[in-house]
Amino acid sequence: MGKGFYISKPVAIACVVIAIAAVSTIIALSVVYAQEKSKSEVIPTPDPSNPPSTTPSVPKEPWQHYRLPDSLLPVSYNVTLQPWLVPDADGLYIFKGQSTVVFRCVKETDLILIHSNKLNFTFFGKYHAELRGLNGAAAPPMTNSWLEVPTQYLVIQLSSMLKAESMYELYTEFVGELADDLGGFYRSEYTEDGVKKVLATTQMQPTDARKAFPCFDEPAMKAVFHLTLIHPHGTVALSNSLNYEGQNLTQTSFRPTEVMSSYLLAFVVCEFDYISSVSDTGVLIRIWARRKAIAEGQGNYALNKTGPILSFFEDYYDIPYPLNKSDQIALPDFSAGAMENWGLITYRETALLYNPSVSSNGDKEWVLTVIAHELAHMWFGNLVTTRWWNDLWLNEGFATYVSYLGANYGEPTWNLKDLIVINEITGVMNVDALASSHPLSTKEEEIQRPEQITALFDSITYSKGAAVLRMLSEFITEEVFTKGLHSYLDEHKYSNTVYKDLWEHLQMAVDAAGINLPESVEVIMNRWILQMGFPVVTINTQTGTVTQKHFLLDPDSPVDRPSPFNYEWIVPITWMKSSSAPEKQYWLVEKEGSNPEMINGANEWLVANINMKGFYRVNYDSENWERLLTKVDVPVINRAQIIDDAFNLARAKIVNITLALRTTTFLNKEVEYMPWEMALSNLGYFYLMFDRSEVYGAMQAYLKKQVTPLFEHFKDITANWTKIPENHTDQYNQVNAISTACISEVKGCKEPHHWIPANLRSTVYCNAIKAGGVEEWDFAWSMYKNATIAAEAEKLMSALSCTTQPWLLNRYLKYSLDPEKIRKQDASYTIVSIASNPIGQPLAWDFIRANWDRIYNEYGGGGMSFGGLISGYQQGTGISNTNMLKQLGSATASLEQWVDENKQVVFDWFLSETSPSL
Ligand SMILES: *[C@@H]1O[C@H](CO)[C@@H](O)[C@H](O)[C@H]1NC(C)=O
Ligand SMILES: *[C@@H]1O[C@H](CO)[C@@H](O)[C@H](O)[C@H]1NC(C)=O
Ligand SMILES: *[C@@H]1O[C@H](CO)[C@@H](O)[C@H](O)[C@H]1NC(C)=O
Ligand SMILES: *[C@@H]1O[C@H](CO)[C@@H](O)[C@H](O)[C@H]1NC(C)=O
Ligand SMILES: *[C@@H]1O[C@H](CO)[C@@H](O)[C@H](O)[C@H]1NC(C)=O
Ligand SMILES: *[C@@H]1O[C@H](CO)[C@@H](O)[C@H](O)[C@H]1NC(C)=O
Ligand SMILES: *[C@@H]1O[C@H](CO)[C@@H](O)[C@H](O)[C@H]1NC(C)=O
Ligand SMILES: [Zn+2]
């Protein structure tokens, strides 16, 4: 699935103060999420149909197991579905279906288990289905059939055995609800020219194909799907494959799909319009959206970029795109960010549509990277699929990593290969540095229930997965990495794998290239995927000793999860020195190592983990720290890294907080985005916590001093704010400069306000709402309700949470769970935005507590959008009990406590930095 609900970027760009608060909120929430995840194997869900299983007893009957038996394998399906886009007499939206599944018996059995959820079946005699033998095989009569609700099966018992190697077909007719629950076959609504429109669409991943028709709903149960949709005149029907030409308008049959997993199916019935092009290699590319959005050109950017990115991946994998078309469709209601259905990729509108007049460059980057992420899956994930969900990290971590390569090809001047560090890596380090984190890889048998699968969609899976694969690609070189990747994909196409299959192919490529590693790819990578966390590497540049230790943000909280490797890693350490510019590599393979080359000469400094290629933090002897503090000729990512490492080492009580603060003193000479962004988000904790204390004034003064040169720089390069900087990261940093200047009351900061370029809209809206009262709020609310551009609606939605009036925030919280006012897909975004406002934070917690059951049942169960509340920018709904509510505050509490303990030192430091020297 595409990265879901990207809270951090929109909020961060919205407003620095808000962003600052958001960081700690997101971290706090992620913490809790991670804790929940680690326990989810034993936590009972409140779903009454899934009785608590705290004392796991081994289920006796096959239909009590969540995994399918290995006796039957699907070959093909022939499914006809008819959605009604108007309610029936009972006010219910429904769809009707008929399905035939052809399957092969591989082990004799008298039992048929096939997934089915929330479908009502037509009976044939006494039973839910009809069974026929194929090629002369006789079908044994049925003796019983029923729906096993907890494990989501249609169960059919037979009077005698199905024969191994024989083929059979099972026919069913059924009715399902076309609900607005964002899962399975569901409906989405919007208004066009004053008319309400209804469309039918799908979200199958991970386990909702079974809500659309009975199927063997596991990723390894690949089959060919023949689909027919019967739909109203005036609507179009889309699916994974192209339709046959010249058909009756109201009935569309699709060409058979490739052999594929059920979770990658998609079909849509809608009144959308499209634009199209043909890629260099002859692939038909179409962008579908609301007619108005297409007419306004909102799909043009996506159309411009899809072809090149597709071609990039054809080269990167060295395998042609496996299908003949790529449809991408923007849906008004969609739980995740996007979904990589093979040939018909579904998106929420903000992830596909772009409008230059209101979308910021951040919105544009989001569209670009989500498209690249989904296209990357067309091979890695779709053509070759991991056998079971426990390997989701490989699928999603990989797509996340290479999305930056594909996006970089689409916009080569944007520095996206660097931005992965800030967008993915530093954030997830904060989650993974907690005692409650969890390893990337999980055992197959530990993931059984749909909730456990859903809970895997977290930031560890996406972002840490991306970080460790990037590290691997760096130490074996990108060239060797892609060679191994190609042979892995080529050998396993149309089939399923486990992660070790990838290691095997990479090892072959490493051996062929003669690359020297201290251990095999598998042995090295096991340390990174089978144990949680990562090390802090300490380099003593006086002695040349290098040591490692499990890095924990809270050194006092016990780690009760044992590690097979005692929390030691095999660490690829890249490093460079001022005097010897070329980058070098050193492998730390044990707890302690030594490298005399790392001893500093006079006036030398050493910096390690170049461009943050490795997933670890670095500490040095104090002498080297002192030297680093005065240098600005360090590579830009490392200037950002030094700040982030120092603040995190300070939080972990490994270095003094004043050292961390001192890493920000060079900012008055810094114009690059990454160091500034890193500094602002780390200083953000203080800004939030010191609000209303005397430290605030001192901090303001310091920030003012630091940001003034940056503000002047941007004033300069934008010719007194009359144009937008050309450089992508400059555009981000301009927003940082203006927001920080306004907070710290730099003279002239209000100047840009009479002219509102798209990048600044969020900041300006937020400030207007903050300064205004109910009238301004209501005005912005009506703008939000009438917005026809999703990016604009999203900016207004987050600006509405900037108000300082508690009653408005409380009213907005109520709106968030009213689907007439806020779409279900946006509920979590709204609540997280409100929680990111210091005034809203306690209100949001109270609200979540009071409405927990509703949130879980109506927003958490089927769709994934509420997962956003938990991990900030990931979806996942492993949040299933009230325990988490107790913990919600505790993560923020430990951060608060740390800031509090350091208050005086920090205050003194800010004062010393800003008072005129004597
Ligand atoms: C699918 O089923 C329909 C009717 O049940 C039939 O007309 C059609 O030929 C079948 N298609 C395939 C590919 O078996
Ligand atoms: C399925 O049957 C249940 C129980 O009779 C009923 O409440 C529900 O509305 C039915 N669903 C549809 C889509 O007909
Ligand atoms: C189109 O199909 C529908 C339903 O299958 C049928 O009722 C109608 O007569 C068909 N129209 C034409 C022009 O074939
Ligand atoms: C798409 O590409 C065309 C042709 O290069 C260009 O004129 C247009 O501005 C692009 N549109 C967007 C939204 O990037
Ligand atoms: C940190 O440094 C400051 C000033 O240099 C000093 O007052 C303080 O005691 C130090 N804190 C710790 C924990 O070493
Ligand atoms: C844009 O800015 C980044 C960082 O400031 C810099 O590294 C890059 O070279 C710049 N790109 C262009 C095209 O000027
Ligand atoms: C910016 O404004 C200043 C003062 O108003 C003026 O001196 C300067 O020429 C202006 N610069 C540009 C590029 O317009
Ligand atoms: Zn994905």
Tab-separated table of N, CA and C and ligand atoms in Angstrom, residues 413 415 672-673 727 729-730, ligand 6:
chain	number	residue	atom	x	y	z
A	413	THR	N	16.226	17.787	-10.298
A	413	THR	CA	16.862	18.913	-9.600
A	413	THR	C	16.380	19.052	-8.163
A	415	ASN	N	16.829	17.098	-5.432
A	415	ASN	CA	17.618	16.529	-4.323
A	415	ASN	C	16.870	15.470	-3.525
A	672	GLU	N	21.091	26.196	3.885
A	672	GLU	CA	20.531	24.948	3.358
A	672	GLU	C	19.326	24.488	4.187
A	673	TYR	N	18.435	23.823	3.495
A	673	TYR	CA	17.195	23.374	4.123
A	673	TYR	C	17.406	22.295	5.187
A	727	ASN	N	14.903	26.672	-6.598
A	727	ASN	CA	15.348	25.417	-6.013
A	727	ASN	C	14.268	24.844	-5.076
A	729	THR	N	14.370	22.640	-2.527
A	729	THR	CA	14.601	22.691	-1.077
A	729	THR	C	14.675	24.143	-0.592
A	730	ASP	N	15.092	25.053	-1.459
A	730	ASP	CA	15.026	26.472	-1.089
A	730	ASP	C	13.582	26.883	-0.813
B	6	LIG	C1	19.333	23.248	-4.641
B	6	LIG	O1	19.667	23.362	-3.310
B	6	LIG	C2	20.364	22.275	-2.784
B	6	LIG	C3	20.435	22.475	-1.346
B	6	LIG	O2	20.369	23.831	-1.058
B	6	LIG	C4	21.718	22.203	-3.467
B	6	LIG	O3	22.446	21.139	-2.925
B	6	LIG	C5	21.459	21.997	-4.921
B	6	LIG	O4	22.653	21.971	-5.606
B	6	LIG	C6	20.565	23.069	-5.468
B	6	LIG	N1	20.142	22.703	-6.780
B	6	LIG	C7	20.132	23.530	-7.784
B	6	LIG	C8	19.642	22.982	-9.082
B	6	LIG	O5	20.480	24.689	-7.668
